[in-house]
């Protein structure tokens, strides 16, 4: 059965609700406190940076976290340039001394699907998870074998190669109560929704919790202090200005990445680049920062 095509206004309404929640109630400091544990800081003057999964309290082995993403710099250099300006404007109105992690442009991405998550690891998602493994701690899960990993990669390539290029449209810029600055998009043609559905069908053992929205995480506030009403409105004004500037901008994604991620929420690790239907590409990039096309 083909899933219903999402109506753009439905996602835009979701995004507006997220924006209003932050403006009315501020940051979710309890959530941010949990996230802060996944970042480290060299010294008091340096900004935090995400830690490798191997350094988690329950260390995760290599190839544990695996996902499919749309790298933004491959889909639209124009959007990258606009988000760069957004970052500059946002930093100018941030309260002095606030902790913030800003991802580099080469790592801005839209998450499509996880075959295995750091808190819900799946060694062989092509098969449904055994009942005795469900709900167990990550360290208790068996890591993927080389054969399983190869089979997973080939399946992802097959599904992506049958997908049409993904046409997405910017809807809103917002700061969520999670402290994350988001550029949110809509999927008016239903192509991304269909790809997600196809990947879900191909991987019945994948995590059941998957992202439902379409967004680029630009930066993350890691503060333990609540923002004042004045600061919230100042940051909201920046978001609103860039919403006016970016709304309606379309990007077309023909290149997707399958990543064995090694650093928390950073798409750092081994990358298999692949293209949608009517394009041909299959190459391994050890790390996107080393991709000559990123220069």
Tab-separated table of C-alpha atoms in Angstrom:
chain	number	residue	atom	x	y	z
A	1	UNK	CA	0.000	0.000	0.000
A	2	UNK	CA	1.379	3.407	-0.956
A	3	UNK	CA	1.468	5.822	1.989
A	4	UNK	CA	-0.538	9.000	1.720
A	5	UNK	CA	1.411	11.953	0.377
A	6	UNK	CA	2.049	14.390	3.233
A	7	UNK	CA	0.359	17.764	2.942
A	8	UNK	CA	2.957	20.546	3.275
A	9	UNK	CA	0.749	22.607	5.573
A	10	UNK	CA	0.649	19.700	8.048
A	11	UNK	CA	4.420	19.784	8.488
A	12	UNK	CA	4.434	23.583	8.547
A	13	UNK	CA	1.817	23.480	11.296
A	14	UNK	CA	4.035	21.079	13.255
A	15	UNK	CA	6.981	23.427	12.844
A	16	UNK	CA	4.923	26.436	13.970
A	17	UNK	CA	3.908	24.513	17.081
A	18	UNK	CA	7.545	23.720	17.854
A	19	UNK	CA	8.483	27.387	17.454
A	20	UNK	CA	5.609	28.593	19.639
A	21	UNK	CA	6.491	26.083	22.354
A	22	UNK	CA	10.013	27.504	22.625
A	23	UNK	CA	8.821	31.101	22.576
A	24	UNK	CA	6.179	30.491	25.259
A	25	UNK	CA	8.044	28.147	27.591
A	26	UNK	CA	11.741	28.481	26.784
A	27	UNK	CA	14.305	25.697	26.712
A	28	UNK	CA	13.744	22.177	27.953
A	29	UNK	CA	16.667	22.232	30.373
A	30	UNK	CA	16.183	18.640	31.539
A	31	UNK	CA	16.552	17.380	27.979
A	32	UNK	CA	19.521	19.646	27.287
A	33	UNK	CA	21.234	18.369	30.442
A	34	UNK	CA	21.043	14.810	29.067
A	35	UNK	CA	22.337	15.879	25.675
A	36	UNK	CA	25.189	17.874	27.272
A	37	UNK	CA	26.662	14.606	28.575
A	38	UNK	CA	27.352	13.610	24.952
A	39	UNK	CA	29.647	16.597	24.408
A	40	UNK	CA	33.095	17.380	25.729
A	41	UNK	CA	34.982	20.637	26.219
A	42	UNK	CA	38.764	21.013	25.956
A	43	UNK	CA	38.841	24.076	28.221
A	44	UNK	CA	36.578	26.853	29.500
A	45	UNK	CA	37.287	29.041	26.458
A	46	UNK	CA	36.486	26.354	23.874
A	47	UNK	CA	33.085	25.396	22.518
A	48	UNK	CA	31.805	21.877	23.274
A	49	UNK	CA	32.200	19.125	20.690
A	50	UNK	CA	30.414	15.770	20.347
A	51	UNK	CA	32.156	12.695	21.710
A	52	UNK	CA	32.817	9.423	19.879
A	53	UNK	CA	30.413	6.579	20.584
A	54	UNK	CA	33.409	4.580	21.807
A	55	UNK	CA	33.678	7.093	24.695
A	56	UNK	CA	30.049	6.745	25.817
A	57	UNK	CA	29.466	5.487	29.407
A	58	UNK	CA	28.462	2.215	27.741
A	59	UNK	CA	30.973	2.247	24.848
A	60	UNK	CA	29.651	1.273	21.451
A	61	UNK	CA	31.746	-0.700	18.991
A	62	UNK	CA	32.501	0.326	15.402
A	63	UNK	CA	29.648	0.328	12.884
A	64	UNK	CA	27.037	0.310	15.641
A	65	UNK	CA	25.271	3.528	14.582
A	66	UNK	CA	24.206	3.510	10.939
A	67	UNK	CA	21.968	5.871	9.023
A	68	UNK	CA	21.017	7.285	5.629
A	69	UNK	CA	21.173	11.061	5.160
A	70	UNK	CA	20.933	13.821	2.577
A	71	UNK	CA	24.152	15.888	2.725
A	72	UNK	CA	23.020	19.481	2.245
A	73	UNK	CA	26.145	20.734	0.493
A	74	UNK	CA	25.584	18.107	-2.191
A	75	UNK	CA	21.949	19.134	-2.675
A	76	UNK	CA	22.194	22.934	-2.601
A	77	UNK	CA	25.201	25.190	-2.211
A	78	UNK	CA	22.764	28.107	-2.156
A	79	UNK	CA	21.087	26.763	0.962
A	80	UNK	CA	24.479	26.179	2.581
A	81	UNK	CA	25.382	29.828	1.944
A	82	UNK	CA	22.093	30.990	3.469
A	83	UNK	CA	22.479	28.780	6.544
A	84	UNK	CA	25.997	30.143	7.025
A	85	UNK	CA	24.545	33.660	7.176
A	86	UNK	CA	21.884	32.392	9.574
A	87	UNK	CA	24.587	31.077	11.912
A	88	UNK	CA	26.408	34.399	11.875
A	89	UNK	CA	23.237	36.341	12.649
A	90	UNK	CA	22.194	33.896	15.362
A	91	UNK	CA	25.543	34.030	17.147
A	92	UNK	CA	25.373	37.847	17.250
A	93	UNK	CA	22.246	37.804	19.426
A	94	UNK	CA	23.118	34.835	21.659
A	95	UNK	CA	23.628	35.774	25.324
A	96	UNK	CA	27.301	36.189	26.156
A	97	UNK	CA	29.022	33.067	27.463
A	98	UNK	CA	26.339	30.617	26.439
A	99	UNK	CA	27.614	27.163	25.453
A	100	UNK	CA	26.851	26.293	21.852
A	101	UNK	CA	27.918	23.642	19.387
A	102	UNK	CA	27.788	24.670	15.729
A	103	UNK	CA	28.222	21.972	13.136
A	104	UNK	CA	30.401	22.696	10.100
A	105	UNK	CA	28.612	23.070	6.736
A	106	UNK	CA	29.953	19.769	5.406
A	107	UNK	CA	28.075	17.989	8.185
A	108	UNK	CA	24.715	19.716	7.762
A	109	UNK	CA	22.288	17.019	6.695
A	110	UNK	CA	18.734	15.723	6.669
A	111	UNK	CA	18.306	12.351	8.352
A	112	UNK	CA	16.325	9.949	6.196
A	113	UNK	CA	16.430	6.687	8.154
A	114	UNK	CA	18.357	4.836	10.862
A	115	UNK	CA	19.140	1.164	10.457
A	116	UNK	CA	20.689	1.228	13.947
A	117	UNK	CA	20.707	3.937	16.629
A	118	UNK	CA	23.043	4.516	19.539
A	119	UNK	CA	20.251	3.859	22.043
A	120	UNK	CA	18.509	1.188	19.963
A	121	UNK	CA	21.242	-0.835	18.282
A	122	UNK	CA	20.290	-3.323	15.579
A	123	UNK	CA	23.006	-5.731	14.379
A	124	UNK	CA	20.951	-7.209	11.535
A	125	UNK	CA	17.934	-4.991	10.725
A	126	UNK	CA	17.106	-6.960	7.582
A	127	UNK	CA	15.512	-9.417	10.001
A	128	UNK	CA	12.994	-8.568	12.741
A	129	UNK	CA	14.653	-8.319	16.142
A	130	UNK	CA	14.295	-11.396	18.329
A	131	UNK	CA	11.883	-10.872	21.256
A	132	UNK	CA	14.616	-11.559	23.822
A	133	UNK	CA	16.754	-8.721	22.389
A	134	UNK	CA	14.057	-6.055	22.418
A	135	UNK	CA	14.575	-3.492	25.137
A	136	UNK	CA	18.024	-4.769	26.094
A	137	UNK	CA	20.953	-2.466	26.774
A	138	UNK	CA	23.150	-1.479	23.786
A	139	UNK	CA	26.172	-3.324	25.203
A	140	UNK	CA	24.164	-6.547	25.203
A	141	UNK	CA	23.515	-6.375	21.468
A	142	UNK	CA	25.758	-8.228	19.068
A	143	UNK	CA	27.679	-5.952	16.705
A	144	UNK	CA	26.982	-6.392	12.963
A	145	UNK	CA	29.111	-8.962	11.194
A	146	UNK	CA	30.980	-7.993	8.023
A	147	UNK	CA	28.564	-10.104	5.983
A	148	UNK	CA	25.512	-8.493	7.568
A	149	UNK	CA	26.962	-5.022	7.067
A	150	UNK	CA	27.674	-5.733	3.402
A	151	UNK	CA	24.156	-7.050	2.893
A	152	UNK	CA	22.732	-3.969	4.605
A	153	UNK	CA	24.751	-1.618	2.402
A	154	UNK	CA	23.659	-3.416	-0.755
A	155	UNK	CA	20.018	-3.249	0.304
A	156	UNK	CA	20.231	0.477	1.028
A	157	UNK	CA	21.855	1.039	-2.384
A	158	UNK	CA	19.102	-0.932	-4.097
A	159	UNK	CA	16.294	0.980	-2.375
A	160	UNK	CA	17.878	4.402	-2.971
A	161	UNK	CA	18.644	3.622	-6.615
A	162	UNK	CA	14.929	3.039	-7.220
A	163	UNK	CA	13.946	6.339	-5.608
A	164	UNK	CA	13.239	9.482	-7.585
A	165	UNK	CA	15.361	12.572	-6.831
A	166	UNK	CA	14.045	14.153	-3.645
A	167	UNK	CA	12.570	17.619	-4.126
A	168	UNK	CA	12.153	19.433	-0.788
A	169	UNK	CA	11.091	22.975	0.064
A	170	UNK	CA	12.136	25.183	2.973
A	171	UNK	CA	9.204	26.052	5.226
A	172	UNK	CA	10.519	27.530	8.480
A	173	UNK	CA	13.586	28.355	10.558
A	174	UNK	CA	13.090	27.787	14.274
A	175	UNK	CA	14.787	27.218	17.599
A	176	UNK	CA	13.247	24.160	19.250
A	177	UNK	CA	12.970	23.822	23.021
A	178	UNK	CA	15.697	21.158	22.713
A	179	UNK	CA	18.076	24.064	22.042
A	180	UNK	CA	18.549	23.032	18.411
A	181	UNK	CA	18.400	25.584	15.615
A	182	UNK	CA	16.529	23.937	12.750
A	183	UNK	CA	15.924	24.676	9.105
A	184	UNK	CA	12.682	22.791	8.433
A	185	UNK	CA	11.450	21.640	5.041
A	186	UNK	CA	8.378	20.051	3.476
A	187	UNK	CA	8.047	17.025	1.230
A	188	UNK	CA	5.167	18.173	-0.970
A	189	UNK	CA	5.711	15.452	-3.592
A	190	UNK	CA	5.870	12.692	-1.010
A	191	UNK	CA	9.170	11.378	-2.386
A	192	UNK	CA	11.007	11.382	0.936
A	193	UNK	CA	8.009	9.846	2.702
A	194	UNK	CA	7.954	7.095	0.085
A	195	UNK	CA	11.696	6.453	0.450
A	196	UNK	CA	11.351	6.223	4.221
A	197	UNK	CA	8.481	3.800	3.792
A	198	UNK	CA	10.494	1.683	1.351
A	199	UNK	CA	13.455	1.563	3.736
A	200	UNK	CA	11.147	0.584	6.586
A	201	UNK	CA	9.835	-2.263	4.452
A	202	UNK	CA	13.336	-3.391	3.509
A	203	UNK	CA	14.515	-3.299	7.139
A	204	UNK	CA	11.806	-4.819	9.358
A	205	UNK	CA	14.335	-5.064	12.180
A	206	UNK	CA	15.273	-1.366	12.123
A	207	UNK	CA	14.480	0.875	15.108
A	208	UNK	CA	10.776	1.670	15.296
A	209	UNK	CA	11.517	5.242	16.366
A	210	UNK	CA	12.428	7.212	13.255
A	211	UNK	CA	12.429	10.935	12.522
A	212	UNK	CA	9.117	12.081	11.089
A	213	UNK	CA	9.970	15.653	10.155
A	214	UNK	CA	12.372	17.023	7.534
A	215	UNK	CA	15.039	19.217	9.090
A	216	UNK	CA	18.643	20.364	9.129
A	217	UNK	CA	20.174	20.697	12.615
A	218	UNK	CA	22.423	23.735	12.385
A	219	UNK	CA	23.608	24.291	15.952
A	220	UNK	CA	22.756	23.241	19.480
A	221	UNK	CA	22.568	25.294	22.668
A	222	UNK	CA	24.032	23.373	25.610
A	223	UNK	CA	23.286	25.827	28.378
A	224	UNK	CA	22.123	24.990	31.883
A	225	UNK	CA	20.480	28.414	32.190
A	226	UNK	CA	17.030	29.349	30.967
A	227	UNK	CA	16.845	32.091	28.353
A	228	UNK	CA	15.100	35.291	29.332
A	229	UNK	CA	11.953	36.398	27.522
A	230	UNK	CA	13.996	39.146	25.870
A	231	UNK	CA	16.592	36.681	24.601
A	232	UNK	CA	13.923	34.294	23.327
A	233	UNK	CA	12.270	37.048	21.320
A	234	UNK	CA	15.617	38.255	19.954
A	235	UNK	CA	16.488	34.751	18.730
A	236	UNK	CA	12.970	34.281	17.382
A	237	UNK	CA	13.339	37.509	15.391
A	238	UNK	CA	16.429	36.080	13.655
A	239	UNK	CA	14.536	32.868	12.880
A	240	UNK	CA	11.584	34.822	11.499
A	241	UNK	CA	13.814	36.987	9.299
A	242	UNK	CA	15.488	33.927	7.771
A	243	UNK	CA	12.142	32.163	7.396
A	244	UNK	CA	11.028	35.113	5.256
A	245	UNK	CA	14.270	34.868	3.261
A	246	UNK	CA	14.321	31.110	2.778
A	247	UNK	CA	10.679	30.054	2.630
A	248	UNK	CA	9.867	28.417	-0.679
A	249	UNK	CA	13.484	27.658	-1.605
A	250	UNK	CA	13.663	24.241	-3.229
A	251	UNK	CA	16.492	21.764	-3.107
A	252	UNK	CA	16.834	18.591	-5.167
A	253	UNK	CA	18.746	15.735	-3.576
A	254	UNK	CA	20.152	13.128	-5.938
A	255	UNK	CA	23.054	11.990	-3.721
A	256	UNK	CA	22.438	10.271	-0.399
A	257	UNK	CA	24.919	8.846	2.093
A	258	UNK	CA	24.870	5.628	4.080
A	259	UNK	CA	27.054	6.278	7.130
A	260	UNK	CA	28.633	4.162	9.822
A	261	UNK	CA	28.714	7.060	12.268
A	262	UNK	CA	31.511	7.195	14.835
A	263	UNK	CA	30.802	10.503	16.613
A	264	UNK	CA	27.513	11.495	18.231
A	265	UNK	CA	25.007	13.033	15.810
A	266	UNK	CA	27.780	14.306	13.530
A	267	UNK	CA	27.798	12.089	10.390
A	268	UNK	CA	31.492	11.539	11.015
A	269	UNK	CA	32.670	8.114	9.939
A	270	UNK	CA	32.785	5.915	6.865
A	271	UNK	CA	30.442	7.110	4.120
A	272	UNK	CA	29.007	5.207	1.188
A	273	UNK	CA	27.681	7.743	-1.320
A	274	UNK	CA	24.880	6.635	-3.619
A	275	UNK	CA	22.519	8.233	-6.087
A	276	UNK	CA	18.827	8.124	-6.757
A	277	UNK	CA	17.201	6.752	-9.902
A	278	UNK	CA	18.655	7.888	-13.259
A	279	UNK	CA	21.949	8.855	-11.612
A	280	UNK	CA	24.931	6.589	-11.105
A	281	UNK	CA	27.288	6.818	-8.164
A	282	UNK	CA	28.764	4.467	-5.633
A	283	UNK	CA	31.874	5.506	-3.771
A	284	UNK	CA	33.272	5.212	-0.288
A	285	UNK	CA	34.448	8.342	1.501
A	286	UNK	CA	36.235	7.694	4.778
A	287	UNK	CA	34.970	11.009	6.113
A	288	UNK	CA	32.949	13.747	4.369
A	289	UNK	CA	35.452	16.379	5.520
A	290	UNK	CA	37.996	14.627	3.288
A	291	UNK	CA	35.729	14.614	0.227
A	292	UNK	CA	37.439	16.789	-2.416
A	293	UNK	CA	34.016	18.039	-3.489
A	294	UNK	CA	33.561	19.555	-0.040
A	295	UNK	CA	36.473	21.910	-0.522
